[in-house]
Short mmCIF file of C-alpha atoms and ligand atoms in Angstrom, two decimals:
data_model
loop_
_atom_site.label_atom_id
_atom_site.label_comp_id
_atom_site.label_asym_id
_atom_site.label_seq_id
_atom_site.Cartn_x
_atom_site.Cartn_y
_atom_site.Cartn_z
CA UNK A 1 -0.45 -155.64 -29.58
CA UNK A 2 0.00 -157.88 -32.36
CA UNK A 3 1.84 -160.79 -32.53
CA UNK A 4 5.28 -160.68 -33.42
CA UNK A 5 6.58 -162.67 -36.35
CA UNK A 6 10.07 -164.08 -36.83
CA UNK A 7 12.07 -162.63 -40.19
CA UNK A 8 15.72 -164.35 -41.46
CA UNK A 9 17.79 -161.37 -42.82
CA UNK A 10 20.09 -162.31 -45.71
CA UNK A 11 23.50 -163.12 -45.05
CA UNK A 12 25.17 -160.34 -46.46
CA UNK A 13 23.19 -157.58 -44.69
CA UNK A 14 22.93 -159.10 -40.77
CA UNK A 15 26.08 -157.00 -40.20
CA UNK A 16 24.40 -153.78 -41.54
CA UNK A 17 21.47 -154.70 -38.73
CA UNK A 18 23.96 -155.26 -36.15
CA UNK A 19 25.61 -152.49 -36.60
CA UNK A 20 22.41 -150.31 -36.03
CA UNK A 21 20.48 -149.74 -39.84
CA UNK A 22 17.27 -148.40 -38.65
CA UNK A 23 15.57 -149.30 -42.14
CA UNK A 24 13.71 -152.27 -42.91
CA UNK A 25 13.67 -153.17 -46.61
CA UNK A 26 11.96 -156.32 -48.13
CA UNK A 27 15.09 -156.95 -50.45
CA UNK A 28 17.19 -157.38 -47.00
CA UNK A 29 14.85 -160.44 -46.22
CA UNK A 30 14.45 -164.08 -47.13
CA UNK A 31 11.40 -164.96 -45.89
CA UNK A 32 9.03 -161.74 -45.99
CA UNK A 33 6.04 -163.13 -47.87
CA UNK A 34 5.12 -164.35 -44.45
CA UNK A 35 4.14 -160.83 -43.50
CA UNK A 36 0.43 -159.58 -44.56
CA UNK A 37 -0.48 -156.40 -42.05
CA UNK A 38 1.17 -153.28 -41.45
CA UNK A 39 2.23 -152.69 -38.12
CA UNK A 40 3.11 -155.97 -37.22
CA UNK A 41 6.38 -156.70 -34.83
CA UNK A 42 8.90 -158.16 -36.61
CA UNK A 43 11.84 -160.15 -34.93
CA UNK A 44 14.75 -160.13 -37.60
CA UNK A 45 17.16 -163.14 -37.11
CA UNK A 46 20.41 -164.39 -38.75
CA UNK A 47 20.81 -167.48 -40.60
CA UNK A 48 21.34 -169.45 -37.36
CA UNK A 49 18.12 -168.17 -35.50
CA UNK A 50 20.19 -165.51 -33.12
CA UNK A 51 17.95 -162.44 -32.57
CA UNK A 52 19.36 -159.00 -34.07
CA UNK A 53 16.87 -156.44 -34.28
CA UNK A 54 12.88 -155.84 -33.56
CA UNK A 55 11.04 -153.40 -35.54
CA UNK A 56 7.36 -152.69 -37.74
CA UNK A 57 5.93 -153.32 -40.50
CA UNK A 58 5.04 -150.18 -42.64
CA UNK A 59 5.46 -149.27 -46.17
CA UNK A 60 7.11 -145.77 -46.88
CA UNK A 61 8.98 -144.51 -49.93
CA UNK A 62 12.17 -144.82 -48.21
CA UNK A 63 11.51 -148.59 -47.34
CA UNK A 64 9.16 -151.10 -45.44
CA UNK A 65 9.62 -150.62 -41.77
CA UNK A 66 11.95 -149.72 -39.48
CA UNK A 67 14.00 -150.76 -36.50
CA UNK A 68 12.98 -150.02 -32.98
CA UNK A 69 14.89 -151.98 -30.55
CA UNK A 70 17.77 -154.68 -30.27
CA UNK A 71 16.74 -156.05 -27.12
CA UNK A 72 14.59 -158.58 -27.54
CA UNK A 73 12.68 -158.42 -24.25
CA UNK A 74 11.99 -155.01 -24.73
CA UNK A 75 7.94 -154.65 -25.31
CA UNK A 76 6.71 -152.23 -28.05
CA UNK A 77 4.41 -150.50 -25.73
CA UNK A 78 3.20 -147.16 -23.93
CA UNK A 79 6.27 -147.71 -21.77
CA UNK A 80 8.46 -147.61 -24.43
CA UNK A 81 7.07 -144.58 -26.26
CA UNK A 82 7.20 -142.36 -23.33
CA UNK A 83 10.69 -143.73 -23.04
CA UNK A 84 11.51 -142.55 -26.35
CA UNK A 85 9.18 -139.41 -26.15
CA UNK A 86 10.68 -138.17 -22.66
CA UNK A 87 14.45 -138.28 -24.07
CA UNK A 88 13.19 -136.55 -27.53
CA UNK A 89 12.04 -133.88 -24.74
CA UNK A 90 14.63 -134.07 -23.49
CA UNK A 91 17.17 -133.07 -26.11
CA UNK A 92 15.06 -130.15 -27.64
CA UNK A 93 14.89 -128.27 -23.73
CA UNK A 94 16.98 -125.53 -25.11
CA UNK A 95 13.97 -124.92 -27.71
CA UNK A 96 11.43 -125.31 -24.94
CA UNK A 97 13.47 -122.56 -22.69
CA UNK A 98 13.78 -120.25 -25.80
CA UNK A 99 10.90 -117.30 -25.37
CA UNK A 100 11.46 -116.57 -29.18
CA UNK A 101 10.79 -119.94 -30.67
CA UNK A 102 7.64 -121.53 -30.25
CA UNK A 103 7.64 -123.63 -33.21
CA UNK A 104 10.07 -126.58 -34.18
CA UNK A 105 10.05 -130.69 -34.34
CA UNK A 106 9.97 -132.26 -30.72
CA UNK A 107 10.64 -135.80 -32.63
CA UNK A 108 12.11 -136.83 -35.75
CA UNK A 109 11.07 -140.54 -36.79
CA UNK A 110 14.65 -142.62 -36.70
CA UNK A 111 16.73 -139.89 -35.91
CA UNK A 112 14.54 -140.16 -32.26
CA UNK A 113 14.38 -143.95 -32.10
CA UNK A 114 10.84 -144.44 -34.25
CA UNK A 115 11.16 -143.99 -37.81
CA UNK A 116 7.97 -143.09 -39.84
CA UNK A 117 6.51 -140.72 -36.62
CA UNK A 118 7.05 -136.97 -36.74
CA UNK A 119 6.11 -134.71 -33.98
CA UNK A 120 6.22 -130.64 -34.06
CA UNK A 121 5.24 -128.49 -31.46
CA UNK A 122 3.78 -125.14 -32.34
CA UNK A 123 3.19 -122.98 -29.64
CA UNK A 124 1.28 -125.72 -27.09
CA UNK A 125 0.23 -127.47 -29.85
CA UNK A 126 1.60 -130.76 -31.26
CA UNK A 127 1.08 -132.03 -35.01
CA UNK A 128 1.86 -135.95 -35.05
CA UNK A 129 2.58 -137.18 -39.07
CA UNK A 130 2.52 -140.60 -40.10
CA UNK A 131 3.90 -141.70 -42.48
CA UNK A 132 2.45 -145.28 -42.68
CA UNK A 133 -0.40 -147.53 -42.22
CA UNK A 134 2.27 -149.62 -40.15
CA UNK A 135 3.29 -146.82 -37.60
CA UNK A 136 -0.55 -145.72 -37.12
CA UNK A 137 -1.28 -149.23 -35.82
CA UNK A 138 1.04 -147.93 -32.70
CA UNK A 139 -1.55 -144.56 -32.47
CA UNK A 140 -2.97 -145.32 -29.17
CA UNK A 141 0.19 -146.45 -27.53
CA UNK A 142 1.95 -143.46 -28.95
CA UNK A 143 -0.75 -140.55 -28.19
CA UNK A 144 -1.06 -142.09 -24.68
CA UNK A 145 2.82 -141.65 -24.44
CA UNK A 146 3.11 -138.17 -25.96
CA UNK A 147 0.27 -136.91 -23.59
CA UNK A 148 2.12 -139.02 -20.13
CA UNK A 149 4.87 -136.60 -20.70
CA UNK A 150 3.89 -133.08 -22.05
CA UNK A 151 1.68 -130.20 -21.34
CA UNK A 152 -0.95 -129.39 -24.66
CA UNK A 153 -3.52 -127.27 -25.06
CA UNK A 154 -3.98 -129.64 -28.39
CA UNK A 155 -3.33 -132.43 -30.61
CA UNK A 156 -3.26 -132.37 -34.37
CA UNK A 157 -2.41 -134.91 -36.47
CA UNK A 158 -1.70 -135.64 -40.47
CA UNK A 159 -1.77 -138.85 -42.14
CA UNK A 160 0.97 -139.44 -45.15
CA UNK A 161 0.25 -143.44 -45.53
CA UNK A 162 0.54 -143.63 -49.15
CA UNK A 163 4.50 -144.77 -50.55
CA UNK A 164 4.93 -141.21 -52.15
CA UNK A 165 3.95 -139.79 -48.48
CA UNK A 166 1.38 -138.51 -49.80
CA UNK A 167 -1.40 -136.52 -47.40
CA UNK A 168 -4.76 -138.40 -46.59
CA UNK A 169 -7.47 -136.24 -46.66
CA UNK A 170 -9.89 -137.13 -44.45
CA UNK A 171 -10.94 -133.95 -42.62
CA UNK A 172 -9.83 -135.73 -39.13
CA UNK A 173 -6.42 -133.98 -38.27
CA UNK A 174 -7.92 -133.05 -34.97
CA UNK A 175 -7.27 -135.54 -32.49
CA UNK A 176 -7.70 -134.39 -28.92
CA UNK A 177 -7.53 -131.35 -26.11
CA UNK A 178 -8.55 -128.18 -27.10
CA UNK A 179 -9.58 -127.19 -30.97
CA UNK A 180 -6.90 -124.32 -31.93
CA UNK A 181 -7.98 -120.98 -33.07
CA UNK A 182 -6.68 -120.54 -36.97
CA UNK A 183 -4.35 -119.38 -37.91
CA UNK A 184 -2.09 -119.71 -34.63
CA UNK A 185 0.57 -117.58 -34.11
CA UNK A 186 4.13 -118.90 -33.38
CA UNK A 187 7.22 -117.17 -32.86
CA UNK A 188 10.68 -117.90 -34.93
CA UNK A 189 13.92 -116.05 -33.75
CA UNK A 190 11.43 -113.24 -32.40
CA UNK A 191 9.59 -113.54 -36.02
CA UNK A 192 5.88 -114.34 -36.56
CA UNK A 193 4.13 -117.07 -38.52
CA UNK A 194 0.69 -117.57 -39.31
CA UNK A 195 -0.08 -121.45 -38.58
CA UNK A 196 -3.09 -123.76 -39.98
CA UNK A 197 -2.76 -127.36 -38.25
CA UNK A 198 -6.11 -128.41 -39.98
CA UNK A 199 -6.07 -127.37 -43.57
CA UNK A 200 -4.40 -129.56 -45.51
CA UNK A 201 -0.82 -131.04 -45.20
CA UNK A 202 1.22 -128.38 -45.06
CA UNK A 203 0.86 -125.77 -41.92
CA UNK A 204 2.33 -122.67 -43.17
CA UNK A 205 6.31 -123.14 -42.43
CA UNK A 206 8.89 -125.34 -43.04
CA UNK A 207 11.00 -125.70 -39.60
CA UNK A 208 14.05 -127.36 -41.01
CA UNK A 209 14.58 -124.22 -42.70
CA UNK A 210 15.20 -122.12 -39.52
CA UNK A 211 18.63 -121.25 -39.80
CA UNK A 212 18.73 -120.54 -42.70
CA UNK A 213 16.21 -117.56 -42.10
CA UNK A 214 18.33 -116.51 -39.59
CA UNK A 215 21.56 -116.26 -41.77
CA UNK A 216 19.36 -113.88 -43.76
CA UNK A 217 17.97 -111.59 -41.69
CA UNK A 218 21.23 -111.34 -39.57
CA UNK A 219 24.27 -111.52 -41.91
CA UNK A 220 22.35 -110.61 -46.09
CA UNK A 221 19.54 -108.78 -46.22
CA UNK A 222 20.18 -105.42 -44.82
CA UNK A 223 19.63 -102.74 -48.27
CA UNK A 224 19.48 -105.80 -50.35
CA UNK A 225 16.71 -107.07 -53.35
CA UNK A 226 15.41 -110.29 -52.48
CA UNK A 227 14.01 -112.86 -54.62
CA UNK A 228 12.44 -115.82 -53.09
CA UNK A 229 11.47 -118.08 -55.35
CA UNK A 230 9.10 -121.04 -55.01
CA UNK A 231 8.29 -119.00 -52.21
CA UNK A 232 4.83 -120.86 -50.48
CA UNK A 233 3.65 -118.42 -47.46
CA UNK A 234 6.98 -116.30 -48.19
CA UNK A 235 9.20 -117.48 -44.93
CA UNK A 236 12.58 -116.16 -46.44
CA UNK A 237 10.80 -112.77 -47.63
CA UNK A 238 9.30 -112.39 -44.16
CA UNK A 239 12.91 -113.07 -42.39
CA UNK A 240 14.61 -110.89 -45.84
CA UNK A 241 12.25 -107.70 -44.70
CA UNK A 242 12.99 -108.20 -41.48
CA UNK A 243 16.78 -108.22 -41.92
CA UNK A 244 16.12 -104.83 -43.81
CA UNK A 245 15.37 -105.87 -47.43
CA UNK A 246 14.57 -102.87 -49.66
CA UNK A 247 12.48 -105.10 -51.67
CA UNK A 248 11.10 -108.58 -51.64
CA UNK A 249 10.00 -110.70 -54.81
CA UNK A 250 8.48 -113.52 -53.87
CA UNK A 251 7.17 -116.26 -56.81
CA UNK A 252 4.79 -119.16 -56.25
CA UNK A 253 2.48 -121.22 -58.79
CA UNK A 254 -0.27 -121.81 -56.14
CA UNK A 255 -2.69 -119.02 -56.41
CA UNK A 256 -3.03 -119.25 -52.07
CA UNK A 257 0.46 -118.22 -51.76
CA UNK A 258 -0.39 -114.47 -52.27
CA UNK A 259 -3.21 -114.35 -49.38
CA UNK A 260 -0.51 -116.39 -47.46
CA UNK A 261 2.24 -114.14 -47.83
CA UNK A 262 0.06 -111.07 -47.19
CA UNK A 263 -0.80 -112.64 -44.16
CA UNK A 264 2.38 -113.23 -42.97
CA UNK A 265 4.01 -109.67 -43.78
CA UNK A 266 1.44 -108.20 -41.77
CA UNK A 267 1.81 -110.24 -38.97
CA UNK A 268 5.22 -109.13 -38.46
CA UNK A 269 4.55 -105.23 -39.54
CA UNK A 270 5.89 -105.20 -42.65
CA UNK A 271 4.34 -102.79 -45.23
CA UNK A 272 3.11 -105.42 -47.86
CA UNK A 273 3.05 -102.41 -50.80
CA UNK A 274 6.64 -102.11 -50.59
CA UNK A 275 7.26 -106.15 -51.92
CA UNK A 276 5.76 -107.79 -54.82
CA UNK A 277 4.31 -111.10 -54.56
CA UNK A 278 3.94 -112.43 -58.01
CA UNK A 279 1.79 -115.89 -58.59
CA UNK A 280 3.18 -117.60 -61.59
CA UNK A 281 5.35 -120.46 -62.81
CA UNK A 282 8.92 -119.74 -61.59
CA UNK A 283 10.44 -120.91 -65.04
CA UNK A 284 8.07 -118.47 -66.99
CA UNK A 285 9.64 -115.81 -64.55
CA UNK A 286 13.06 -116.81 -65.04
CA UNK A 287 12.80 -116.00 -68.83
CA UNK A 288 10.96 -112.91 -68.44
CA UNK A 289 13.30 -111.32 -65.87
CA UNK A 290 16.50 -112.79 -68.40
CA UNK A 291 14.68 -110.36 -71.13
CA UNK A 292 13.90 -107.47 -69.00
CA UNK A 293 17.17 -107.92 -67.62
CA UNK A 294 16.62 -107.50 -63.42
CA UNK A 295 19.20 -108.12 -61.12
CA UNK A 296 18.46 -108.81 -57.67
CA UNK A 297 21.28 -108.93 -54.66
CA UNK A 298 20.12 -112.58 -53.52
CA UNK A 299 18.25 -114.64 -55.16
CA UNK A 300 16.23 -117.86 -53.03
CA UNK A 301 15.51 -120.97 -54.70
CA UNK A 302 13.77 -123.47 -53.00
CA UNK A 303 12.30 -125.60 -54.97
CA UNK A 304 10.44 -128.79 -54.47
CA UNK A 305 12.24 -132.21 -55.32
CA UNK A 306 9.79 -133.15 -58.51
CA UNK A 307 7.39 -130.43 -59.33
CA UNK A 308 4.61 -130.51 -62.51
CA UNK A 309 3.04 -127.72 -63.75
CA UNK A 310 1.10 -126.73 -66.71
CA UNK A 311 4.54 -126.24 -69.19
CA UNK A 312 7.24 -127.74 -66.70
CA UNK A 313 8.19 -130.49 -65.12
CA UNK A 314 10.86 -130.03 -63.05
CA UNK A 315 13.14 -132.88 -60.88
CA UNK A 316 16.18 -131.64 -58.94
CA UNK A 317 18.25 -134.14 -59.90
CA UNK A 318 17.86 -133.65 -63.68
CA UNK A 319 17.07 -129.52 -63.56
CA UNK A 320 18.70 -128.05 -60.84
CA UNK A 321 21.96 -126.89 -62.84
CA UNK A 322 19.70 -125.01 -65.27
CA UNK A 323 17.49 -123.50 -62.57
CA UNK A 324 20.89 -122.49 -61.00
CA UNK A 325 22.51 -120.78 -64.55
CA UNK A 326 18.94 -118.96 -64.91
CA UNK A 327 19.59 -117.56 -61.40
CA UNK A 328 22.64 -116.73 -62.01
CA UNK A 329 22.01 -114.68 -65.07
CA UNK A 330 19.57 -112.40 -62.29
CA UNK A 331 21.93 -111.94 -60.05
CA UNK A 332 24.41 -108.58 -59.52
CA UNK A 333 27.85 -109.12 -59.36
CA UNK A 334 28.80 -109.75 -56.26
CA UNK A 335 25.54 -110.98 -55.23
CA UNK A 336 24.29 -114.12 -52.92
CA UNK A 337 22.76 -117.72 -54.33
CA UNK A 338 21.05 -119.55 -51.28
CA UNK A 339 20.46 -122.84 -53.13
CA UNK A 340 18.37 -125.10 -51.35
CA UNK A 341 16.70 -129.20 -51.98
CA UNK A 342 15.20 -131.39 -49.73
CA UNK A 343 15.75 -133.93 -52.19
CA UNK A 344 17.24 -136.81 -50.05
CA UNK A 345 19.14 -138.78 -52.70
CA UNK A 346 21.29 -135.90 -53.54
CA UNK A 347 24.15 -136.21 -51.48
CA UNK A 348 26.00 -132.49 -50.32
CA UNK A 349 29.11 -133.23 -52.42
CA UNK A 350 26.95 -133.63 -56.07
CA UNK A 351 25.06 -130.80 -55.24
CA UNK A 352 28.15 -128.65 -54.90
CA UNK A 353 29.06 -130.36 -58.07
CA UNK A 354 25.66 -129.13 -59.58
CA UNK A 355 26.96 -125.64 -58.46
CA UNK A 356 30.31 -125.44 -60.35
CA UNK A 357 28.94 -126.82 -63.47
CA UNK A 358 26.34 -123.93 -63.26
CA UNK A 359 28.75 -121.66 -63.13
CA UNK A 360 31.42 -123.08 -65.04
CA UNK A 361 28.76 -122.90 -68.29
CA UNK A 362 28.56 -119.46 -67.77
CA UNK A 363 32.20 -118.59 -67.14
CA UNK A 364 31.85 -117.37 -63.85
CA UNK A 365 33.78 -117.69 -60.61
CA UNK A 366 32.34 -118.29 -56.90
CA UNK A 367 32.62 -118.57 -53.12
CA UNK A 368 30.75 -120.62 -50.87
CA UNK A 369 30.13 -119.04 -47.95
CA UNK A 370 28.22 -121.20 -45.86
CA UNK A 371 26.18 -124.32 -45.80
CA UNK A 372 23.68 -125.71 -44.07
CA UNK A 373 21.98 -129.13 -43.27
CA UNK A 374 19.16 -129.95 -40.77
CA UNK A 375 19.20 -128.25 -37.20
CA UNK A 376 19.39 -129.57 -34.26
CA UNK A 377 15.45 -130.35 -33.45
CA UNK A 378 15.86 -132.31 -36.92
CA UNK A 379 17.78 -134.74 -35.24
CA UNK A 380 19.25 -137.51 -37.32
CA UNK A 381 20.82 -140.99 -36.56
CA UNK A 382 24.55 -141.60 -37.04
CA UNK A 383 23.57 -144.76 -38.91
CA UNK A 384 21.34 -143.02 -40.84
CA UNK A 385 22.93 -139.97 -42.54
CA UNK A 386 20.16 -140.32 -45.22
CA UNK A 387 17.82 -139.04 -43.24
CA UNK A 388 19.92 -135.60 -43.47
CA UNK A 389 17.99 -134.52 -46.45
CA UNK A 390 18.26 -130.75 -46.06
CA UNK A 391 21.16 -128.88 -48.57
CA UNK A 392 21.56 -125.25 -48.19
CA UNK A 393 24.32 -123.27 -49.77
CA UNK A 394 25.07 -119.78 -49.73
CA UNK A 395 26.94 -118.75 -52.62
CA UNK A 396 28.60 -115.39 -53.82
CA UNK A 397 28.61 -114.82 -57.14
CA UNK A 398 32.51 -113.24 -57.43
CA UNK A 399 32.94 -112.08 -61.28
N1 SAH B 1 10.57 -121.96 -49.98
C1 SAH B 1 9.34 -122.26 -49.28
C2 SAH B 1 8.91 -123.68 -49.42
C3 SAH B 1 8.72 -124.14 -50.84
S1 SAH B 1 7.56 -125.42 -50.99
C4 SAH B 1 9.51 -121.89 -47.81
O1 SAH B 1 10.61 -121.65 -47.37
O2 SAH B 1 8.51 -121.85 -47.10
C5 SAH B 1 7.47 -125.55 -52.71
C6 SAH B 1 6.61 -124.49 -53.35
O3 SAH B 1 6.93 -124.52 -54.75
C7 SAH B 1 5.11 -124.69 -53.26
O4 SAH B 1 4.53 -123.58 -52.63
C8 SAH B 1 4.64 -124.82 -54.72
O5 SAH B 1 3.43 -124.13 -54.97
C9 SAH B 1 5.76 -124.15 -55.45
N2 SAH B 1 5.99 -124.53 -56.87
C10 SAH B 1 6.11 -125.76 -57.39
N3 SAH B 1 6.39 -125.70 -58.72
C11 SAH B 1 6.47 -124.39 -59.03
C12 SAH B 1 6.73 -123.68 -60.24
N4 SAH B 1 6.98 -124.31 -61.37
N5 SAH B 1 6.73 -122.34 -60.17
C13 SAH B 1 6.46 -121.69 -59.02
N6 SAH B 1 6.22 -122.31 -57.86
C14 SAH B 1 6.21 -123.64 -57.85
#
């Protein structure tokens, strides 16, 4: 499509490129003030003109472009999305053949061979993200690939071009096939969820949270209290009543998430009278269940990686230990954390860290019981282990 332009990558980082770094970042380059428009082929070169690495231009938050290929014939083109597309298919057929799944990610940007392009199918349906200017350049090529190898009904799509990935609204996330009926129903582990591909960014789930569900409907909830907190359409309640929660608390600032979590209880015949849903600032909860002294069995939190509300802001990497020693304090003895960030620049090993201290202020002892990173359909490159940015742990509180 465009033409391509030549990049020399600084000495110290052509062995990072030839050893397979997907990421493109303007401090790896000498010469990239040549480059003006996103979504422009770049050739990146050593210092004595040898071809490494092709890739794009586009600007994310993680960095500005990506790798797509190391062989320099190869031609960025409907070919080569299909080829990518077909083995992404490929690798999630397991999901496909699984009658009580129809929701989960049929491509995940590097970790499938094109960083800064999501695709998730829901239930005939597929949602295509992108997450740059520079990767929407490839649109055509890439929706005429996608539809060369699967069956839709229809295609959704939502644009995050901004560097904070943030959603464009622009009221056109419908791209072709048929229009889908709202919400659309898709099945998780034999669980329902209420799905809206064309209002707003997110659609009603978070699939890299899967497992995790699972774990507690199978092996927690049974005659346990629940609290999910930062709870959006209520997932983990849904999966917590399921798994034969007495009760369900479920906590979320936005005002839609009671409607949403109504929605999605009744979907999956649970009596929505039996489980509170409480809209309010999670912190302001904290405090007032501290004074009134509840306990719950397991307590959720999932919160987002910087949050602002009226009183609070909130960033894991600063916060999380207090958040942790509040839920602490609400949990019986004996009782089950499942800590959770999507925060990619905390690494597993400092959030376990984050863990101790939390308990270690409060003089109590713990287990870990399990843990939990991205599943399978979240696939993620070997040279990439950023791109693992899911942290789950499950932990018991012991004394
Ligand atoms: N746990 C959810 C996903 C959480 S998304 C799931 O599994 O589906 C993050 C949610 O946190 C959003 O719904 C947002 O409204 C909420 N949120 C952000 N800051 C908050 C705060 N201070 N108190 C309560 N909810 C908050």
């Amino acid at each position: 499509m465009n033409h391509i332009i030549d990049l020399t990558i600084k000495p110290q980082y052509i062995k990072n490129y030839k050893n397979g770094y997907p990421l493109i970042s303007k401090e790896f380059i000498v010469d990239w003030d040549k480059l003006k428009t996103e979504g422009t082929i770049v050739n990146l070169l050593d210092d004595r003109k040898k071809f490494i690495a092709k890739g794009y231009y586009g600007i994310q938050n993680k960095g500005h472009g990506w790798i797509l290929s190391c062989n320099k014939e190869e031609k960025i083109d409907v070919a080569y999305f299909s080829k990518k597309i077909k083995a992404a298919l490929q690798y999630r057929n397991d999901l496909y053949n699984d009658k009580n799944t129809t929701a989960f990610r049929v491509f995940n940007g590097e970790g499938d061979g094109v960083g800064g392009l999501t695709i998730d199918y829901f239930d005939g349906f597929y949602l295509v993200t992108w997450y740059s200017l520079g990767i929407h350049a490839f649109k055509e090529d890439i929706l005429t690939a996608l539809k060369s190898q699967v069956a839709y009904k229809g295609i959704y799509q939502k644009k995050r071009f901004d560097a904070k990935g943030q959603y464009l609204d622009d009221a056109d996330d419908f791209v072709c096939g048929e229009r889908g009926e709202f919400p659309l129903v898709v099945k998780e582990n034999g669980a329902k969820f209420a799905i809206y591909l064309d209002d707003g960014p997110m659609v009603g789930v978070f699939l890299d949270q899967r497992e995790v569900r699972k774990k507690i409907r199978d092996c927690y909830a049974k005659g346990k209290t629940v609290l999910n907190t930062f709870s959006y359409t209520g997932a983990f309640s849904v999966f917590a009543a399921l798994g034969g929660a007495t009760k369900t608390t479920s906590v979320d600032l936005a005002k839609r998430s009671r409607s949403k979590t109504q929605e999605q209880f009744m979907l999956n015949n649970i009596d929505v009278d039996a489980h509170d849903i409480i809209v309010e600032d999670v912190f302001n909860y904290f405090k007032y269940a501290v004074k009134k002294e509840l306990l719950f069995d397991m307590v959720v939190l999932d919160p987002p990686s910087f949050a602002r509300s009226k009183k609070h802001t909130f960033s894991v990497a600063k916060d999380y230990v207090k958040l942790l020693k509040e839920a602490i304090q609400i949990t019986n003895k004996d009782g089950v954390i499942v800590a959770s960030t999507n925060y990619a620049n905390l690494k597993m090993g400092k959030f376990k860290e984050f863990i101790d201290k939390a308990f270690k202020e409060l003089g109590g002892k713990y287990k870990i019981e399990h843990t939990f990173s991205l599943p399978k359909d979240f696939r993620v490159m070997e040279k990439f282990k950023e791109g693992d940015y899911l942290k789950v742990v499950f932990i018991r509180k012991v004394a």
